[in-house]
Coordinates of C-alpha atoms in Angstrom, one line a residue:
M4 CA 0.0 0.0 0.0
L5 CA 2.8 2.4 1.0
R6 CA 4.6 1.6 -2.3
N7 CA 1.4 2.4 -4.2
L8 CA 1.0 5.7 -2.4
I9 CA 4.5 6.8 -3.1
S10 CA 4.1 5.8 -6.7
A11 CA 0.9 7.8 -7.0
A12 CA 2.5 10.8 -5.3
A13 CA 5.4 10.7 -7.7
V14 CA 3.1 10.6 -10.7
A15 CA 1.1 13.5 -9.4
A16 CA 4.3 15.5 -8.8
T17 CA 5.5 14.8 -12.3
A18 CA 2.1 15.9 -13.7
L19 CA 2.3 19.2 -11.7
V20 CA 5.7 19.9 -13.0
A21 CA 4.6 19.2 -16.5
L22 CA 1.6 21.5 -16.4
P23 CA 3.4 24.8 -17.0
Q24 CA 5.3 23.3 -19.9
A25 CA 2.1 21.9 -21.4
G26 CA 0.5 25.3 -21.0
A27 CA 3.4 26.9 -22.8
Q28 CA 3.2 24.4 -25.6
Q29 CA -0.5 25.2 -26.1
Y30 CA 0.1 29.0 -25.7
P31 CA -1.5 31.0 -27.2
S32 CA -4.9 29.3 -27.5
R33 CA -6.8 32.6 -27.6
P34 CA -6.1 36.3 -28.5
I35 CA -3.3 38.1 -26.6
T36 CA -4.1 41.7 -25.6
V37 CA -1.4 44.3 -25.5
V38 CA -2.6 47.2 -23.4
V39 CA -1.4 50.7 -24.4
P40 CA -2.1 53.2 -21.6
F41 CA -2.8 56.1 -23.9
A42 CA -5.3 57.0 -26.6
A43 CA -5.1 55.5 -30.1
G44 CA -3.0 57.4 -32.6
G45 CA -0.2 58.5 -30.3
P46 CA 3.4 57.5 -30.5
T47 CA 3.2 54.7 -28.0
D48 CA 0.2 53.3 -29.8
T49 CA 2.1 53.5 -33.0
V50 CA 5.0 51.5 -31.6
A51 CA 2.7 48.9 -29.9
R52 CA 0.7 48.2 -33.0
S53 CA 3.8 47.9 -35.1
V54 CA 5.3 45.4 -32.6
A55 CA 2.0 43.5 -32.2
D56 CA 1.9 43.0 -36.0
A57 CA 5.5 41.7 -36.1
M58 CA 5.0 39.4 -33.1
T59 CA 1.8 38.0 -34.6
K60 CA 3.8 37.0 -37.7
A61 CA 6.6 35.5 -35.5
M62 CA 4.3 33.4 -33.3
P63 CA 2.3 30.8 -35.4
G64 CA -1.4 30.8 -34.5
A65 CA -1.2 34.0 -32.5
N66 CA -3.7 36.8 -32.7
I67 CA -2.3 39.8 -30.9
V68 CA -4.6 42.8 -30.5
V69 CA -4.0 46.3 -29.0
E70 CA -6.3 47.8 -26.4
N71 CA -6.2 51.4 -25.5
A72 CA -6.8 52.2 -21.8
A73 CA -6.0 55.9 -21.4
G74 CA -6.1 58.1 -18.4
A75 CA -4.0 59.5 -15.5
G76 CA -0.8 59.8 -17.4
G77 CA -0.9 56.1 -18.3
T78 CA -1.2 54.8 -14.8
I79 CA -4.8 53.5 -15.3
G80 CA -3.7 51.2 -18.1
V81 CA -0.6 50.1 -16.3
G82 CA -2.6 49.3 -13.2
K83 CA -5.0 47.3 -15.2
V84 CA -2.2 45.0 -16.4
A85 CA -0.7 44.8 -12.9
R86 CA -4.0 43.4 -11.7
A87 CA -4.6 41.1 -14.7
N88 CA -4.5 37.3 -14.6
P89 CA -0.8 36.3 -15.1
D90 CA -1.4 33.9 -17.9
G91 CA 0.4 35.6 -20.7
Y92 CA -2.8 36.9 -22.4
T93 CA -2.5 40.5 -21.1
L94 CA 0.7 42.4 -21.8
L95 CA 1.7 46.1 -21.5
V96 CA 3.7 48.4 -23.8
F97 CA 4.7 51.5 -22.1
H98 CA 7.3 54.2 -22.5
I99 CA 9.6 56.1 -20.0
G100 CA 6.6 56.8 -17.9
M101 CA 7.1 53.5 -16.2
A102 CA 10.3 55.0 -14.7
T103 CA 8.9 58.5 -13.9
A104 CA 5.6 57.5 -12.3
P105 CA 7.0 56.7 -8.9
A106 CA 8.3 60.3 -8.5
L107 CA 5.3 61.9 -10.1
Y108 CA 2.4 60.2 -8.3
R109 CA 1.9 60.3 -4.6
K110 CA -0.5 57.3 -4.6
L111 CA 0.7 55.0 -7.3
Q112 CA -1.3 51.8 -7.4
Y113 CA 1.6 49.6 -8.6
D114 CA 5.3 49.2 -8.2
P115 CA 7.2 49.1 -11.5
L116 CA 10.0 47.1 -10.0
K117 CA 7.9 44.5 -8.1
D118 CA 4.5 44.1 -9.8
F119 CA 5.6 43.0 -13.3
E120 CA 7.5 40.4 -15.3
Y121 CA 9.8 41.9 -17.9
V122 CA 9.7 40.8 -21.5
G123 CA 12.2 43.3 -23.0
L124 CA 13.1 46.7 -24.4
I125 CA 11.6 47.5 -27.8
N126 CA 13.2 50.7 -29.0
D127 CA 14.7 54.1 -28.2
V128 CA 13.0 57.2 -29.5
P129 CA 14.7 60.6 -29.6
M130 CA 12.8 63.8 -29.2
T131 CA 12.5 66.8 -31.5
L132 CA 12.3 70.4 -30.4
L133 CA 9.6 72.1 -32.5
V134 CA 8.2 75.6 -32.9
K135 CA 5.1 76.7 -34.8
N136 CA 5.6 77.8 -38.4
G137 CA 6.2 81.5 -38.5
F138 CA 7.9 81.6 -35.0
P139 CA 10.6 84.3 -35.1
A140 CA 13.5 81.9 -34.6
K141 CA 15.1 79.4 -37.0
S142 CA 17.6 77.8 -34.6
V143 CA 17.8 76.8 -30.9
K144 CA 20.1 79.7 -30.2
E145 CA 17.7 82.2 -31.8
M146 CA 14.7 80.6 -30.0
V147 CA 16.4 80.8 -26.6
A148 CA 17.3 84.4 -27.1
Y149 CA 13.7 85.2 -28.1
V150 CA 12.3 83.3 -25.1
K151 CA 14.5 85.2 -22.7
Q152 CA 13.3 88.5 -24.1
H153 CA 9.6 87.4 -24.0
P154 CA 9.3 84.9 -21.2
D155 CA 5.6 85.6 -20.5
K156 CA 4.5 85.5 -24.1
V157 CA 6.0 82.2 -25.3
T158 CA 4.0 79.1 -24.6
L159 CA 5.4 75.5 -24.2
A160 CA 2.9 72.7 -24.9
N161 CA 3.0 69.2 -23.4
A162 CA 0.8 66.1 -23.5
G163 CA 0.1 66.2 -19.8
I164 CA 2.0 65.6 -16.5
G165 CA 4.4 62.7 -16.9
S166 CA 4.3 62.6 -20.6
A167 CA 7.4 62.4 -22.8
S168 CA 6.8 66.0 -23.9
H169 CA 6.4 67.2 -20.3
L170 CA 9.7 65.6 -19.3
C171 CA 11.6 67.0 -22.3
G172 CA 10.1 70.4 -21.5
L173 CA 11.3 70.3 -17.9
L174 CA 14.8 69.5 -19.0
F175 CA 14.7 72.2 -21.7
Q176 CA 13.6 74.9 -19.2
S177 CA 16.3 73.7 -16.8
A178 CA 19.0 73.8 -19.6
I179 CA 18.2 77.3 -20.6
G180 CA 17.6 78.6 -17.1
Q181 CA 14.2 80.0 -17.9
E182 CA 10.7 79.0 -16.9
L183 CA 8.1 79.2 -19.7
V184 CA 4.3 79.4 -19.7
T185 CA 3.3 75.8 -20.0
V186 CA 0.1 74.5 -21.6
P187 CA -0.8 70.9 -20.7
Y188 CA -3.0 68.9 -23.0
K189 CA -4.7 65.5 -22.6
G190 CA -2.5 63.7 -25.1
T191 CA 0.1 64.4 -27.8
A192 CA -2.4 64.6 -30.7
P193 CA -4.2 67.8 -29.4
A194 CA -0.9 69.4 -28.4
L195 CA 0.6 68.9 -31.8
A196 CA -2.6 70.0 -33.5
D197 CA -2.5 73.3 -31.7
L198 CA 1.1 73.7 -32.5
M199 CA 0.3 73.2 -36.2
G200 CA -2.6 75.6 -35.8
G201 CA -0.4 78.3 -34.2
Q202 CA -2.2 78.3 -30.8
V203 CA 1.0 77.4 -28.9
D204 CA 4.6 78.2 -29.7
I205 CA 6.9 75.3 -28.7
L206 CA 6.6 71.5 -28.2
C207 CA 9.2 68.8 -27.6
D208 CA 8.0 65.4 -28.5
Q209 CA 8.9 61.9 -29.9
T210 CA 10.1 61.5 -33.4
T211 CA 7.5 58.7 -33.8
N212 CA 4.8 61.3 -33.6
T213 CA 6.5 64.4 -35.1
T214 CA 8.5 63.1 -38.1
P215 CA 5.6 63.0 -40.5
Q216 CA 4.6 66.6 -39.5
I217 CA 8.2 67.8 -39.9
K218 CA 8.5 66.2 -43.3
A219 CA 5.2 67.6 -44.4
G220 CA 6.3 71.2 -43.4
K221 CA 3.4 71.6 -40.9
V222 CA 5.8 72.5 -38.1
T223 CA 9.4 73.8 -37.8
A224 CA 12.0 71.5 -36.2
L225 CA 15.0 73.1 -34.5
A226 CA 16.9 70.2 -33.1
V227 CA 16.8 66.5 -32.2
T228 CA 17.8 65.2 -28.7
S229 CA 19.8 62.2 -29.8
P230 CA 23.7 62.2 -29.6
A231 CA 23.9 62.0 -33.4
R232 CA 21.8 63.2 -36.3
L233 CA 19.0 60.9 -37.5
E234 CA 19.0 59.2 -40.8
S235 CA 15.3 60.1 -41.2
L236 CA 16.0 63.8 -40.6
P237 CA 19.6 64.3 -41.7
D238 CA 19.4 68.1 -41.9
L239 CA 18.2 68.5 -38.3
P240 CA 21.0 69.4 -35.9
T241 CA 21.4 67.8 -32.5
M242 CA 20.9 69.8 -29.2
A243 CA 24.7 69.3 -28.7
E244 CA 25.4 71.0 -32.0
S245 CA 23.0 73.7 -31.0
G246 CA 25.0 74.6 -27.9
Y247 CA 23.6 72.2 -25.3
P248 CA 25.9 69.3 -24.9
G249 CA 24.6 66.5 -22.7
F250 CA 21.0 67.2 -23.6
D251 CA 20.3 63.6 -24.6
V252 CA 16.7 62.5 -24.1
S253 CA 15.5 59.2 -25.3
I254 CA 12.0 57.9 -24.8
W255 CA 12.2 54.1 -24.7
H256 CA 9.5 51.6 -24.9
G257 CA 9.3 48.2 -23.1
M258 CA 7.0 45.2 -22.9
Y259 CA 5.7 43.8 -19.6
A260 CA 3.5 41.0 -18.3
P261 CA 1.8 40.7 -14.9
K262 CA 3.8 39.4 -12.0
G263 CA 3.6 35.6 -11.8
T264 CA 3.3 34.9 -15.5
P265 CA 4.7 31.3 -15.9
K266 CA 8.3 31.2 -17.0
P267 CA 7.7 29.0 -20.0
V268 CA 5.1 31.4 -21.3
L269 CA 7.4 34.4 -20.6
D270 CA 10.3 32.7 -22.4
K271 CA 8.1 32.2 -25.4
L272 CA 7.1 35.9 -25.3
V273 CA 10.8 36.9 -25.0
A274 CA 11.8 34.8 -28.0
T275 CA 8.8 36.1 -30.0
L276 CA 9.7 39.7 -29.3
Q277 CA 13.3 39.2 -30.2
Q278 CA 12.3 37.6 -33.5
A279 CA 9.8 40.4 -34.2
L280 CA 12.5 43.0 -33.6
K281 CA 14.5 41.4 -36.5
D282 CA 11.6 41.8 -38.9
P283 CA 12.8 44.0 -41.8
G284 CA 9.4 45.7 -42.1
L285 CA 9.3 46.7 -38.4
N286 CA 12.9 48.0 -38.6
K287 CA 12.0 50.0 -41.7
R288 CA 9.0 51.5 -39.9
F289 CA 11.0 52.4 -36.8
A290 CA 13.8 54.0 -39.0
E291 CA 11.2 56.1 -40.8
L292 CA 10.0 57.4 -37.4
G293 CA 13.6 58.0 -36.2
A294 CA 13.5 55.2 -33.6
Q295 CA 16.3 52.7 -32.9
T296 CA 15.4 49.1 -32.5
A297 CA 16.6 47.5 -29.2
S298 CA 19.5 45.0 -29.6
S299 CA 18.9 41.3 -28.7
Q300 CA 20.9 41.9 -25.5
R301 CA 18.5 44.7 -24.4
A302 CA 15.3 43.0 -25.6
T303 CA 15.4 40.6 -22.6
P304 CA 13.9 40.6 -19.1
D305 CA 17.2 41.5 -17.6
G306 CA 17.9 44.2 -20.1
L307 CA 14.6 45.9 -19.4
R308 CA 14.8 45.4 -15.6
K309 CA 18.3 47.1 -15.5
H310 CA 17.3 49.9 -17.8
L311 CA 14.1 50.6 -15.8
A312 CA 15.9 50.8 -12.5
A313 CA 18.6 53.1 -14.0
E314 CA 15.9 55.4 -15.5
I315 CA 14.1 55.6 -12.1
D316 CA 17.3 56.7 -10.5
R317 CA 17.9 59.3 -13.3
W318 CA 14.5 60.9 -13.4
S319 CA 13.4 60.9 -9.8
P320 CA 15.7 63.8 -8.7
V321 CA 14.8 65.8 -11.8
I322 CA 11.1 65.6 -11.1
K323 CA 11.4 66.2 -7.4
K324 CA 13.6 69.3 -8.1
A325 CA 11.0 70.6 -10.4
G326 CA 8.3 70.1 -7.7
V327 CA 5.9 68.5 -10.1
Y328 CA 3.3 66.1 -8.7
A329 CA 0.2 64.4 -10.0
D330 CA -2.7 63.2 -7.8

């Protein structure tokens, strides 16, 4: 009898160990949802949809769809993923806001370093410093001189507290030693629309969103925040060339899963992401938007984890010094 009980226990234990692997082999058996914590049409949405398409091609039988869950600077959508069932069917694509939220929000409903599994980095996206067409300055130097002469008349738009454009704007004001009249919007699209319409003067935002408008002549670009000029905008000088060395702002995107997602499923997602990032069509799309695809070494759980921790350390003192908080 005892021998039979031991044998039965061994069989049961073997079955339990095999369950996660069996689940991974069957995964995915239904659609995978990638949550974007912003409205459709913005830069993070563009990145997420491009990656979702490439991952769908890289994972046989997969159907990866994007769901927009906007609000509260992205924290609503992020919180939704943190609370989701950790089965690999709910993922998150988010930008640098994952690193800045701990300093910006007094009551954050999740911990970026404890409540997620990391799939990997996706890309790095530089920013562009723009002015409305007709603005009386054609270079960063001329723009700064004009701003200092008319500090109360020049308006700096952003897409809301904690947005990429907000962070870039904070650094720009710090770099030039001048506070500007800031105009927050509920998203990048309305901020850019008002810049094109001439209602605001300046905006600093991601190339994924601004490159088409720059090429179409709807706005005037003064500089890019990358260390080197972009292949997609070769005539646009860097901030370093414009007299501000060290002004290097990159808005990166990463993919996350809820804490507790089974390792075999996570491994499959990591492999699929890495394969997707080698897709020529995706790389062409990123290059057109001025984005740099993450390397295989960075498109890993460890690569994203280390980068996120470093970015939290980098941005927390900047935000706290500016005294900016969101409820």
